[in-house]
Amino acid sequence: MKKTILFLFNREVTYLPPFMAILDSLCDEYSLKVISYEKTEGREHLEQQYAGKDVSFLGREVQSGDKSVTARAKRRISRALHISTAFHKEAVRLMDATPHDLLWVIHEETAFEFRKALAGKKYLLSFYELNDNRREFLEQLKPVAQNALEVMVPEYNRACILRVWMKLAKTPTVIPNKPLNHPRKRNIPNSYQEVLEGKKIVLYQGYINRNRNLDKVCEAMKDMPGYCLVLMGKGSASYINELKQKYPQIIHISFIAPPEHLYVTSWAHIAIVKYDFVVLNAIFCAPNKTWEYTGFGIPVLCHDIPGLQYTIGVNKAGICTDLEDTECIKAAITEMESKYEEYSQNAVKYYESFDVRKTLNKIVDDNIDKVYASK
């Protein structure tokens, strides 16, 4: 009989692609039950995606409802307060009422919100952000992390830092934010194909706002007429419009829910990842997009920060340089183009260097054994 894993997450599952990778990795070997905060249409999308798999989505259904400015503002306030009281009560009830062999708390925000309800329970805990600018938040999370059977994070430096901050007995396990289900095939047909076809796409995929400062990237690409810069993602409408006015050759594609966004990603010739020196969480980044790019063999142009230098950089799956300098950007693209096949092959090797399914299954097996041994 299959063992049951119960997941607790205080947001929508599709908000966090690495969580979907966990579900994808485990759904063949275990019965998975997910307590999450879903809109009705989001739940329907998930149920379709996991049809035929032993995955159940529990918890409160939330209608999208009124889309007026006032209603959106109210929902933002509700989110700022973390989670509705109704969902919290229902989630606690389900956590206690749903038979399971292992409890897995997804995201530090969930752990914080349910810290009282988790007291006395045995659980795994996945951290996704370093939260170095939220020391009081981290202080309150200490006992939750210390009581976890195992803490997991997506990047090695973060693991070491959190061990110190949380005063943990051992270093958290590193599970990179790598998607399990990746199409691997280039140029996948999609609704944007007509826009993308026949161009050398340089793709930035992620949140678009002034804090990410893409001006220098746009300026550099303006001087490289053989390429087409595509910005894919949601963000600041005013900043996006400003970039499009200054650099009319830019193509902007709004947010596409995973995993369908990978169909657009598959058309990229070179991809861009940019995080800046603002907080430790940024410079020790662990973006799932680097795995998405390298799964297609797309070389990656990165800002020169530790989280990218010691992943993409050392594996020669791309180049880390100063993305605030237009000449550095142009030189890096020219270098990657001159050895494109080499960089592309290295990207594929990097993608294939970590087995998500094998690692996660071992973690689950080991911790279920711990739970049963303690009974």
mmCIF file of C-alpha atoms in Angstrom:
data_model
loop_
_atom_site.group_PDB
_atom_site.id
_atom_site.type_symbol
_atom_site.label_atom_id
_atom_site.label_comp_id
_atom_site.label_asym_id
_atom_site.label_seq_id
_atom_site.Cartn_x
_atom_site.Cartn_y
_atom_site.Cartn_z
ATOM 1 C CA MET A 1 0.000 0.000 0.000
ATOM 2 C CA LYS A 2 1.269 3.453 -0.908
ATOM 3 C CA LYS A 3 2.434 5.745 1.863
ATOM 4 C CA THR A 4 0.664 9.120 2.051
ATOM 5 C CA ILE A 5 2.394 12.501 2.092
ATOM 6 C CA LEU A 6 0.342 15.504 3.203
ATOM 7 C CA PHE A 7 1.564 18.883 1.951
ATOM 8 C CA LEU A 8 0.659 22.201 3.563
ATOM 9 C CA PHE A 9 1.075 25.386 1.509
ATOM 10 C CA ASN A 10 -0.592 28.736 2.138
ATOM 11 C CA ARG A 11 -0.582 29.880 -1.484
ATOM 12 C CA GLU A 12 -1.562 28.591 -4.915
ATOM 13 C CA VAL A 13 0.431 25.587 -6.071
ATOM 14 C CA THR A 14 1.226 27.120 -9.481
ATOM 15 C CA TYR A 15 2.780 30.114 -7.672
ATOM 16 C CA LEU A 16 5.767 27.909 -6.859
ATOM 17 C CA PRO A 17 7.075 25.753 -9.739
ATOM 18 C CA PRO A 18 9.619 23.986 -7.461
ATOM 19 C CA PHE A 19 6.679 22.687 -5.421
ATOM 20 C CA MET A 20 5.176 21.300 -8.602
ATOM 21 C CA ALA A 21 8.520 19.564 -9.217
ATOM 22 C CA ILE A 22 8.159 17.869 -5.827
ATOM 23 C CA LEU A 23 4.668 16.658 -6.712
ATOM 24 C CA ASP A 24 5.861 15.477 -10.127
ATOM 25 C CA SER A 25 8.772 13.598 -8.532
ATOM 26 C CA LEU A 26 6.712 11.761 -5.935
ATOM 27 C CA CYS A 27 3.284 11.182 -7.481
ATOM 28 C CA ASP A 28 4.158 7.760 -8.941
ATOM 29 C CA GLU A 29 5.447 6.259 -5.700
ATOM 30 C CA TYR A 30 3.245 7.883 -3.055
ATOM 31 C CA SER A 31 -0.281 9.062 -2.455
ATOM 32 C CA LEU A 32 -0.121 12.865 -2.309
ATOM 33 C CA LYS A 33 -2.633 15.115 -0.586
ATOM 34 C CA VAL A 34 -2.239 18.886 -0.871
ATOM 35 C CA ILE A 35 -3.741 21.530 1.373
ATOM 36 C CA SER A 36 -3.328 24.804 -0.506
ATOM 37 C CA TYR A 37 -5.030 28.149 -1.011
ATOM 38 C CA GLU A 38 -6.507 27.861 -4.500
ATOM 39 C CA LYS A 39 -8.855 29.832 -6.672
ATOM 40 C CA THR A 40 -11.531 27.572 -8.141
ATOM 41 C CA GLU A 41 -10.125 27.772 -11.665
ATOM 42 C CA GLY A 42 -6.635 27.097 -10.309
ATOM 43 C CA ARG A 43 -7.835 23.945 -8.611
ATOM 44 C CA GLU A 44 -9.504 22.788 -11.823
ATOM 45 C CA HIS A 45 -6.264 23.394 -13.750
ATOM 46 C CA LEU A 46 -4.299 21.343 -11.216
ATOM 47 C CA GLU A 47 -6.823 18.509 -11.224
ATOM 48 C CA GLN A 48 -6.573 18.324 -15.005
ATOM 49 C CA GLN A 49 -2.785 18.399 -14.889
ATOM 50 C CA TYR A 50 -2.617 15.553 -12.365
ATOM 51 C CA ALA A 51 -5.527 13.538 -13.733
ATOM 52 C CA GLY A 52 -4.788 9.836 -13.414
ATOM 53 C CA LYS A 53 -2.217 10.449 -10.659
ATOM 54 C CA ASP A 54 -2.760 9.773 -6.973
ATOM 55 C CA VAL A 55 -2.798 13.472 -6.109
ATOM 56 C CA SER A 56 -5.667 15.147 -4.229
ATOM 57 C CA PHE A 57 -6.112 18.883 -3.721
ATOM 58 C CA LEU A 58 -7.846 19.727 -0.466
ATOM 59 C CA GLY A 59 -8.754 22.912 1.331
ATOM 60 C CA ARG A 60 -10.788 25.991 0.731
ATOM 61 C CA GLU A 61 -11.782 27.017 -2.783
ATOM 62 C CA VAL A 62 -11.549 30.748 -3.424
ATOM 63 C CA GLN A 63 -13.508 32.333 -6.255
ATOM 64 C CA SER A 64 -11.708 34.953 -8.347
ATOM 65 C CA GLY A 65 -14.698 37.197 -7.798
ATOM 66 C CA ASP A 66 -14.937 40.920 -8.467
ATOM 67 C CA LYS A 67 -12.038 42.225 -10.564
ATOM 68 C CA SER A 68 -12.638 45.907 -9.783
ATOM 69 C CA VAL A 69 -9.792 48.090 -8.496
ATOM 70 C CA THR A 70 -11.416 48.219 -5.052
ATOM 71 C CA ALA A 71 -11.801 44.457 -4.905
ATOM 72 C CA ARG A 72 -8.195 43.904 -6.010
ATOM 73 C CA ALA A 73 -7.008 46.309 -3.325
ATOM 74 C CA LYS A 74 -8.973 44.422 -0.690
ATOM 75 C CA ARG A 75 -7.469 41.138 -1.851
ATOM 76 C CA ARG A 76 -3.973 42.617 -1.651
ATOM 77 C CA ILE A 77 -4.657 43.689 1.920
ATOM 78 C CA SER A 78 -5.916 40.190 2.695
ATOM 79 C CA ARG A 79 -2.744 38.692 1.236
ATOM 80 C CA ALA A 80 -0.628 41.137 3.212
ATOM 81 C CA LEU A 81 -2.217 39.684 6.323
ATOM 82 C CA HIS A 82 -0.902 36.350 5.018
ATOM 83 C CA ILE A 83 -4.001 34.233 4.820
ATOM 84 C CA SER A 84 -7.699 34.258 5.549
ATOM 85 C CA THR A 85 -8.891 33.061 8.919
ATOM 86 C CA ALA A 86 -11.305 30.712 7.161
ATOM 87 C CA PHE A 87 -8.521 28.984 5.231
ATOM 88 C CA HIS A 88 -6.320 28.785 8.311
ATOM 89 C CA LYS A 89 -9.023 27.044 10.335
ATOM 90 C CA GLU A 90 -9.881 24.683 7.492
ATOM 91 C CA ALA A 91 -6.219 23.860 6.876
ATOM 92 C CA VAL A 92 -5.609 23.032 10.537
ATOM 93 C CA ARG A 93 -8.725 20.852 10.575
ATOM 94 C CA LEU A 94 -7.610 19.014 7.429
ATOM 95 C CA MET A 95 -4.076 18.607 8.727
ATOM 96 C CA ASP A 96 -5.413 16.823 11.809
ATOM 97 C CA ALA A 97 -8.216 14.917 10.057
ATOM 98 C CA THR A 98 -6.329 13.632 6.992
ATOM 99 C CA PRO A 99 -4.460 10.335 7.572
ATOM 100 C CA HIS A 100 -0.859 10.608 6.412
ATOM 101 C CA ASP A 101 2.545 9.049 6.908
ATOM 102 C CA LEU A 102 4.542 12.239 6.467
ATOM 103 C CA LEU A 103 3.716 15.940 6.705
ATOM 104 C CA TRP A 104 5.622 18.363 4.452
ATOM 105 C CA VAL A 105 5.423 22.124 5.019
ATOM 106 C CA ILE A 106 6.061 24.035 1.808
ATOM 107 C CA HIS A 107 7.598 27.515 2.159
ATOM 108 C CA GLU A 108 8.747 29.443 5.194
ATOM 109 C CA GLU A 109 5.663 31.713 4.971
ATOM 110 C CA THR A 110 3.489 28.643 5.549
ATOM 111 C CA ALA A 111 5.670 27.567 8.462
ATOM 112 C CA PHE A 112 5.366 31.017 10.001
ATOM 113 C CA GLU A 113 1.601 31.191 9.554
ATOM 114 C CA PHE A 114 1.022 27.721 10.998
ATOM 115 C CA ARG A 115 3.813 27.725 13.594
ATOM 116 C CA LYS A 116 1.447 27.170 16.516
ATOM 117 C CA ALA A 117 -0.456 24.390 14.741
ATOM 118 C CA LEU A 118 2.835 22.602 13.921
ATOM 119 C CA ALA A 119 3.933 22.394 17.552
ATOM 120 C CA GLY A 120 4.396 18.747 18.547
ATOM 121 C CA LYS A 121 4.117 17.457 14.969
ATOM 122 C CA LYS A 122 6.773 15.742 12.852
ATOM 123 C CA TYR A 123 7.288 17.365 9.456
ATOM 124 C CA LEU A 124 9.669 18.233 6.652
ATOM 125 C CA LEU A 125 10.215 21.935 5.969
ATOM 126 C CA SER A 126 11.159 23.568 2.658
ATOM 127 C CA PHE A 127 12.626 27.085 2.763
ATOM 128 C CA TYR A 128 12.614 28.948 -0.567
ATOM 129 C CA GLU A 129 13.901 32.420 0.335
ATOM 130 C CA LEU A 130 16.704 33.587 2.600
ATOM 131 C CA ASN A 131 14.657 36.480 4.083
ATOM 132 C CA ASP A 132 17.825 38.230 5.284
ATOM 133 C CA ASN A 133 15.925 41.536 5.500
ATOM 134 C CA ARG A 134 13.340 40.007 7.890
ATOM 135 C CA ARG A 135 15.306 39.085 10.987
ATOM 136 C CA GLU A 136 12.325 39.177 13.367
ATOM 137 C CA PHE A 137 10.460 36.834 11.018
ATOM 138 C CA LEU A 138 13.436 34.450 11.033
ATOM 139 C CA GLU A 139 13.727 34.631 14.806
ATOM 140 C CA GLN A 140 10.136 33.461 15.192
ATOM 141 C CA LEU A 141 10.782 30.654 12.708
ATOM 142 C CA LYS A 142 13.727 29.247 14.677
ATOM 143 C CA PRO A 143 11.775 26.712 16.751
ATOM 144 C CA VAL A 144 9.779 25.595 13.691
ATOM 145 C CA ALA A 145 13.001 24.921 11.764
ATOM 146 C CA GLN A 146 14.733 23.307 14.741
ATOM 147 C CA ASN A 147 11.831 20.891 15.258
ATOM 148 C CA ALA A 148 11.651 19.806 11.606
ATOM 149 C CA LEU A 149 12.739 16.289 10.685
ATOM 150 C CA GLU A 150 14.680 17.835 7.821
ATOM 151 C CA VAL A 151 15.051 21.353 6.435
ATOM 152 C CA MET A 152 15.537 21.819 2.696
ATOM 153 C CA VAL A 153 16.722 24.866 0.761
ATOM 154 C CA PRO A 154 17.477 25.436 -2.941
ATOM 155 C CA GLU A 155 21.071 26.718 -2.731
ATOM 156 C CA TYR A 156 24.218 25.683 -0.835
ATOM 157 C CA ASN A 157 25.222 29.088 0.552
ATOM 158 C CA ARG A 158 21.684 29.625 1.804
ATOM 159 C CA ALA A 159 21.866 26.246 3.552
ATOM 160 C CA CYS A 160 25.018 27.260 5.429
ATOM 161 C CA ILE A 161 23.679 30.711 6.316
ATOM 162 C CA LEU A 162 20.349 29.329 7.568
ATOM 163 C CA ARG A 163 22.148 26.725 9.671
ATOM 164 C CA VAL A 164 23.845 29.589 11.526
ATOM 165 C CA TRP A 165 20.802 31.840 11.742
ATOM 166 C CA MET A 166 18.409 29.068 12.773
ATOM 167 C CA LYS A 167 20.978 27.384 15.062
ATOM 168 C CA LEU A 168 20.325 24.041 13.381
ATOM 169 C CA ALA A 169 22.115 20.840 14.349
ATOM 170 C CA LYS A 170 22.974 20.074 10.733
ATOM 171 C CA THR A 171 23.202 21.887 7.423
ATOM 172 C CA PRO A 172 19.902 21.897 5.487
ATOM 173 C CA THR A 173 19.654 19.616 2.466
ATOM 174 C CA VAL A 174 20.070 21.361 -0.889
ATOM 175 C CA ILE A 175 17.339 20.623 -3.431
ATOM 176 C CA PRO A 176 17.858 22.904 -6.456
ATOM 177 C CA ASN A 177 14.770 24.518 -7.972
ATOM 178 C CA LYS A 178 14.912 22.197 -10.965
ATOM 179 C CA PRO A 179 11.672 21.255 -12.775
ATOM 180 C CA LEU A 180 11.175 17.527 -13.170
ATOM 181 C CA ASN A 181 8.878 17.673 -16.181
ATOM 182 C CA HIS A 182 10.755 19.528 -18.872
ATOM 183 C CA PRO A 183 9.925 19.127 -22.570
ATOM 184 C CA ARG A 184 13.634 19.426 -23.577
ATOM 185 C CA LYS A 185 12.559 20.056 -27.194
ATOM 186 C CA ARG A 186 13.402 23.393 -28.841
ATOM 187 C CA ASN A 187 10.940 25.597 -30.740
ATOM 188 C CA ILE A 188 7.737 24.143 -29.316
ATOM 189 C CA PRO A 189 4.644 25.440 -31.168
ATOM 190 C CA ASN A 190 2.629 27.956 -29.136
ATOM 191 C CA SER A 191 0.370 30.966 -29.539
ATOM 192 C CA TYR A 192 3.388 33.330 -29.767
ATOM 193 C CA GLN A 193 5.142 31.308 -32.469
ATOM 194 C CA GLU A 194 4.395 33.824 -35.204
ATOM 195 C CA VAL A 195 6.119 36.538 -33.151
ATOM 196 C CA LEU A 196 9.134 34.382 -32.248
ATOM 197 C CA GLU A 197 9.808 32.427 -35.420
ATOM 198 C CA GLY A 198 12.821 33.360 -37.521
ATOM 199 C CA LYS A 199 14.451 35.513 -34.807
ATOM 200 C CA LYS A 200 17.500 35.023 -32.589
ATOM 201 C CA ILE A 201 15.683 35.445 -29.293
ATOM 202 C CA VAL A 202 17.508 36.780 -26.248
ATOM 203 C CA LEU A 203 15.033 36.070 -23.451
ATOM 204 C CA TYR A 204 14.611 37.636 -20.020
ATOM 205 C CA GLN A 205 12.052 35.652 -18.066
ATOM 206 C CA GLY A 206 10.892 36.877 -14.672
ATOM 207 C CA TYR A 207 9.529 39.854 -12.798
ATOM 208 C CA ILE A 208 10.032 43.152 -14.603
ATOM 209 C CA ASN A 209 10.491 46.271 -12.485
ATOM 210 C CA ARG A 210 13.002 49.012 -11.804
ATOM 211 C CA ASN A 211 14.653 47.019 -9.021
ATOM 212 C CA ARG A 212 15.837 44.507 -11.638
ATOM 213 C CA ASN A 213 17.075 47.425 -13.783
ATOM 214 C CA LEU A 214 17.003 46.029 -17.300
ATOM 215 C CA ASP A 215 17.898 49.345 -18.964
ATOM 216 C CA LYS A 216 21.501 48.392 -19.705
ATOM 217 C CA VAL A 217 20.443 45.045 -21.163
ATOM 218 C CA CYS A 218 17.942 46.815 -23.426
ATOM 219 C CA GLU A 219 20.522 49.409 -24.409
ATOM 220 C CA ALA A 220 23.118 46.749 -25.284
ATOM 221 C CA MET A 221 20.633 44.744 -27.340
ATOM 222 C CA LYS A 222 19.708 47.879 -29.294
ATOM 223 C CA ASP A 223 23.280 47.848 -30.629
ATOM 224 C CA MET A 224 23.074 44.167 -31.640
ATOM 225 C CA PRO A 225 20.592 44.184 -34.535
ATOM 226 C CA GLY A 226 20.905 40.461 -35.247
ATOM 227 C CA TYR A 227 19.049 39.659 -32.013
ATOM 228 C CA CYS A 228 15.535 40.197 -30.657
ATOM 229 C CA LEU A 229 15.095 40.922 -26.947
ATOM 230 C CA VAL A 230 11.976 39.337 -25.418
ATOM 231 C CA LEU A 231 10.892 40.208 -21.878
ATOM 232 C CA MET A 232 8.473 37.625 -20.504
ATOM 233 C CA GLY A 233 6.670 38.137 -17.228
ATOM 234 C CA LYS A 234 4.478 40.455 -15.247
ATOM 235 C CA GLY A 235 5.673 43.441 -13.283
ATOM 236 C CA SER A 236 5.482 47.229 -13.174
ATOM 237 C CA ALA A 237 3.293 48.402 -16.047
ATOM 238 C CA SER A 238 4.874 51.862 -15.962
ATOM 239 C CA TYR A 239 8.403 50.441 -16.176
ATOM 240 C CA ILE A 240 7.481 47.999 -18.944
ATOM 241 C CA ASN A 241 5.871 50.811 -20.958
ATOM 242 C CA GLU A 242 8.875 53.043 -20.353
ATOM 243 C CA LEU A 243 11.241 50.366 -21.711
ATOM 244 C CA LYS A 244 9.033 49.745 -24.742
ATOM 245 C CA GLN A 245 8.946 53.474 -25.537
ATOM 246 C CA LYS A 246 12.729 53.861 -25.214
ATOM 247 C CA TYR A 247 13.489 50.580 -26.984
ATOM 248 C CA PRO A 248 10.601 49.868 -29.404
ATOM 249 C CA GLN A 249 12.275 46.729 -30.743
ATOM 250 C CA ILE A 250 11.544 44.944 -27.439
ATOM 251 C CA ILE A 251 8.825 42.284 -27.416
ATOM 252 C CA HIS A 252 6.937 41.918 -24.138
ATOM 253 C CA ILE A 253 5.002 38.749 -23.340
ATOM 254 C CA SER A 254 2.977 38.778 -20.146
ATOM 255 C CA PHE A 255 2.994 36.071 -17.486
ATOM 256 C CA ILE A 256 2.144 32.557 -18.721
ATOM 257 C CA ALA A 257 1.284 29.953 -16.075
ATOM 258 C CA PRO A 258 3.770 27.084 -15.771
ATOM 259 C CA PRO A 259 4.472 24.711 -17.375
ATOM 260 C CA GLU A 260 3.039 26.304 -20.561
ATOM 261 C CA HIS A 261 5.527 29.190 -20.300
ATOM 262 C CA LEU A 262 8.249 26.731 -21.299
ATOM 263 C CA TYR A 263 6.812 26.646 -24.821
ATOM 264 C CA VAL A 264 7.930 30.268 -25.212
ATOM 265 C CA THR A 265 11.205 29.627 -23.381
ATOM 266 C CA SER A 266 12.038 26.895 -25.903
ATOM 267 C CA TRP A 267 12.484 29.528 -28.648
ATOM 268 C CA ALA A 268 15.316 31.369 -26.868
ATOM 269 C CA HIS A 269 18.790 31.419 -28.387
ATOM 270 C CA ILE A 270 20.378 32.996 -25.298
ATOM 271 C CA ALA A 271 18.714 33.621 -21.929
ATOM 272 C CA ILE A 272 19.332 36.307 -19.320
ATOM 273 C CA VAL A 273 19.250 36.026 -15.522
ATOM 274 C CA LYS A 274 19.733 39.185 -13.480
ATOM 275 C CA TYR A 275 19.758 39.634 -9.725
ATOM 276 C CA ASP A 276 21.429 42.607 -8.081
ATOM 277 C CA PHE A 277 23.479 43.381 -4.981
ATOM 278 C CA VAL A 278 20.543 44.386 -2.805
ATOM 279 C CA VAL A 279 20.107 41.560 -0.278
ATOM 280 C CA LEU A 280 21.833 38.218 0.390
ATOM 281 C CA ASN A 281 18.738 36.457 -0.923
ATOM 282 C CA ALA A 282 19.433 38.000 -4.329
ATOM 283 C CA ILE A 283 23.167 37.348 -4.612
ATOM 284 C CA PHE A 284 22.738 33.763 -3.385
ATOM 285 C CA CYS A 285 19.839 33.277 -5.766
ATOM 286 C CA ALA A 286 18.445 29.878 -6.722
ATOM 287 C CA PRO A 287 16.302 30.568 -9.800
ATOM 288 C CA ASN A 288 14.368 27.692 -11.346
ATOM 289 C CA LYS A 289 14.675 29.534 -14.666
ATOM 290 C CA THR A 290 18.366 28.556 -14.982
ATOM 291 C CA TRP A 291 17.250 24.908 -15.037
ATOM 292 C CA GLU A 292 14.461 25.715 -17.475
ATOM 293 C CA TYR A 293 16.944 27.350 -19.850
ATOM 294 C CA THR A 294 19.668 24.717 -19.587
ATOM 295 C CA GLY A 295 17.151 21.907 -20.086
ATOM 296 C CA PHE A 296 16.764 23.268 -23.615
ATOM 297 C CA GLY A 297 20.524 23.711 -24.031
ATOM 298 C CA ILE A 298 20.139 27.503 -23.968
ATOM 299 C CA PRO A 299 23.336 29.295 -22.831
ATOM 300 C CA VAL A 300 22.699 31.760 -20.016
ATOM 301 C CA LEU A 301 23.983 35.326 -19.699
ATOM 302 C CA CYS A 302 24.122 36.110 -15.970
ATOM 303 C CA HIS A 303 24.910 38.971 -13.665
ATOM 304 C CA ASP A 304 28.156 38.226 -11.834
ATOM 305 C CA ILE A 305 26.901 37.152 -8.400
ATOM 306 C CA PRO A 306 27.778 34.046 -6.315
ATOM 307 C CA GLY A 307 24.517 32.172 -6.850
ATOM 308 C CA LEU A 308 25.049 32.277 -10.626
ATOM 309 C CA GLN A 309 28.846 32.209 -10.816
ATOM 310 C CA TYR A 310 29.036 28.929 -8.888
ATOM 311 C CA THR A 311 26.282 27.247 -10.916
ATOM 312 C CA ILE A 312 26.104 28.544 -14.483
ATOM 313 C CA GLY A 313 29.581 30.103 -14.431
ATOM 314 C CA VAL A 314 31.686 27.205 -13.141
ATOM 315 C CA ASN A 315 29.827 24.762 -15.386
ATOM 316 C CA LYS A 316 30.481 26.988 -18.433
ATOM 317 C CA ALA A 317 26.774 26.804 -19.252
ATOM 318 C CA GLY A 318 26.927 30.522 -19.963
ATOM 319 C CA ILE A 319 28.837 33.608 -18.890
ATOM 320 C CA CYS A 320 28.620 35.707 -15.734
ATOM 321 C CA THR A 321 29.468 39.356 -16.313
ATOM 322 C CA ASP A 322 28.481 42.871 -15.311
ATOM 323 C CA LEU A 323 24.941 43.346 -16.630
ATOM 324 C CA GLU A 324 25.134 47.010 -15.669
ATOM 325 C CA ASP A 325 27.763 47.553 -18.387
ATOM 326 C CA THR A 326 26.595 47.518 -22.003
ATOM 327 C CA GLU A 327 30.052 46.671 -23.356
ATOM 328 C CA CYS A 328 30.330 43.666 -21.009
ATOM 329 C CA ILE A 329 26.913 42.465 -22.159
ATOM 330 C CA LYS A 330 27.806 42.744 -25.834
ATOM 331 C CA ALA A 331 31.185 41.081 -25.317
ATOM 332 C CA ALA A 332 29.600 38.155 -23.440
ATOM 333 C CA ILE A 333 26.977 37.590 -26.134
ATOM 334 C CA THR A 334 29.656 37.730 -28.840
ATOM 335 C CA GLU A 335 31.766 35.188 -26.910
ATOM 336 C CA MET A 336 28.838 32.805 -26.409
ATOM 337 C CA GLU A 337 27.918 33.087 -30.060
ATOM 338 C CA SER A 338 31.472 32.227 -31.138
ATOM 339 C CA LYS A 339 31.358 28.963 -29.128
ATOM 340 C CA TYR A 340 27.612 28.440 -29.134
ATOM 341 C CA GLU A 341 27.575 24.639 -29.443
ATOM 342 C CA GLU A 342 30.086 24.295 -26.612
ATOM 343 C CA TYR A 343 28.062 26.494 -24.278
ATOM 344 C CA SER A 344 24.835 24.759 -25.327
ATOM 345 C CA GLN A 345 26.262 21.294 -24.633
ATOM 346 C CA ASN A 346 27.572 22.459 -21.253
ATOM 347 C CA ALA A 347 24.097 23.778 -20.446
ATOM 348 C CA VAL A 348 22.611 20.347 -21.129
ATOM 349 C CA LYS A 349 25.292 18.664 -18.977
ATOM 350 C CA TYR A 350 24.516 21.062 -16.138
ATOM 351 C CA TYR A 351 20.800 20.317 -16.388
ATOM 352 C CA GLU A 352 21.444 16.574 -16.256
ATOM 353 C CA SER A 353 23.847 16.830 -13.303
ATOM 354 C CA PHE A 354 21.142 16.563 -10.618
ATOM 355 C CA ASP A 355 18.477 13.859 -10.275
ATOM 356 C CA VAL A 356 15.460 15.467 -8.584
ATOM 357 C CA ARG A 357 13.277 12.370 -8.461
ATOM 358 C CA LYS A 358 15.932 10.118 -6.947
ATOM 359 C CA THR A 359 16.921 12.686 -4.310
ATOM 360 C CA LEU A 360 13.377 13.500 -3.213
ATOM 361 C CA ASN A 361 12.301 9.867 -3.031
ATOM 362 C CA LYS A 362 15.263 9.068 -0.790
ATOM 363 C CA ILE A 363 14.444 12.003 1.503
ATOM 364 C CA VAL A 364 10.843 10.819 1.830
ATOM 365 C CA ASP A 365 11.799 7.185 2.445
ATOM 366 C CA ASP A 366 14.371 8.113 5.097
ATOM 367 C CA ASN A 367 12.004 10.428 6.951
ATOM 368 C CA ILE A 368 9.020 8.087 6.861
ATOM 369 C CA ASP A 369 11.314 5.526 8.471
ATOM 370 C CA LYS A 370 12.215 8.107 11.154
ATOM 371 C CA VAL A 371 8.542 8.788 11.861
ATOM 372 C CA TYR A 372 7.690 5.100 12.229
ATOM 373 C CA ALA A 373 10.783 4.401 14.316
ATOM 374 C CA SER A 374 9.730 7.097 16.797
ATOM 375 C CA LYS A 375 6.243 5.605 17.313
#
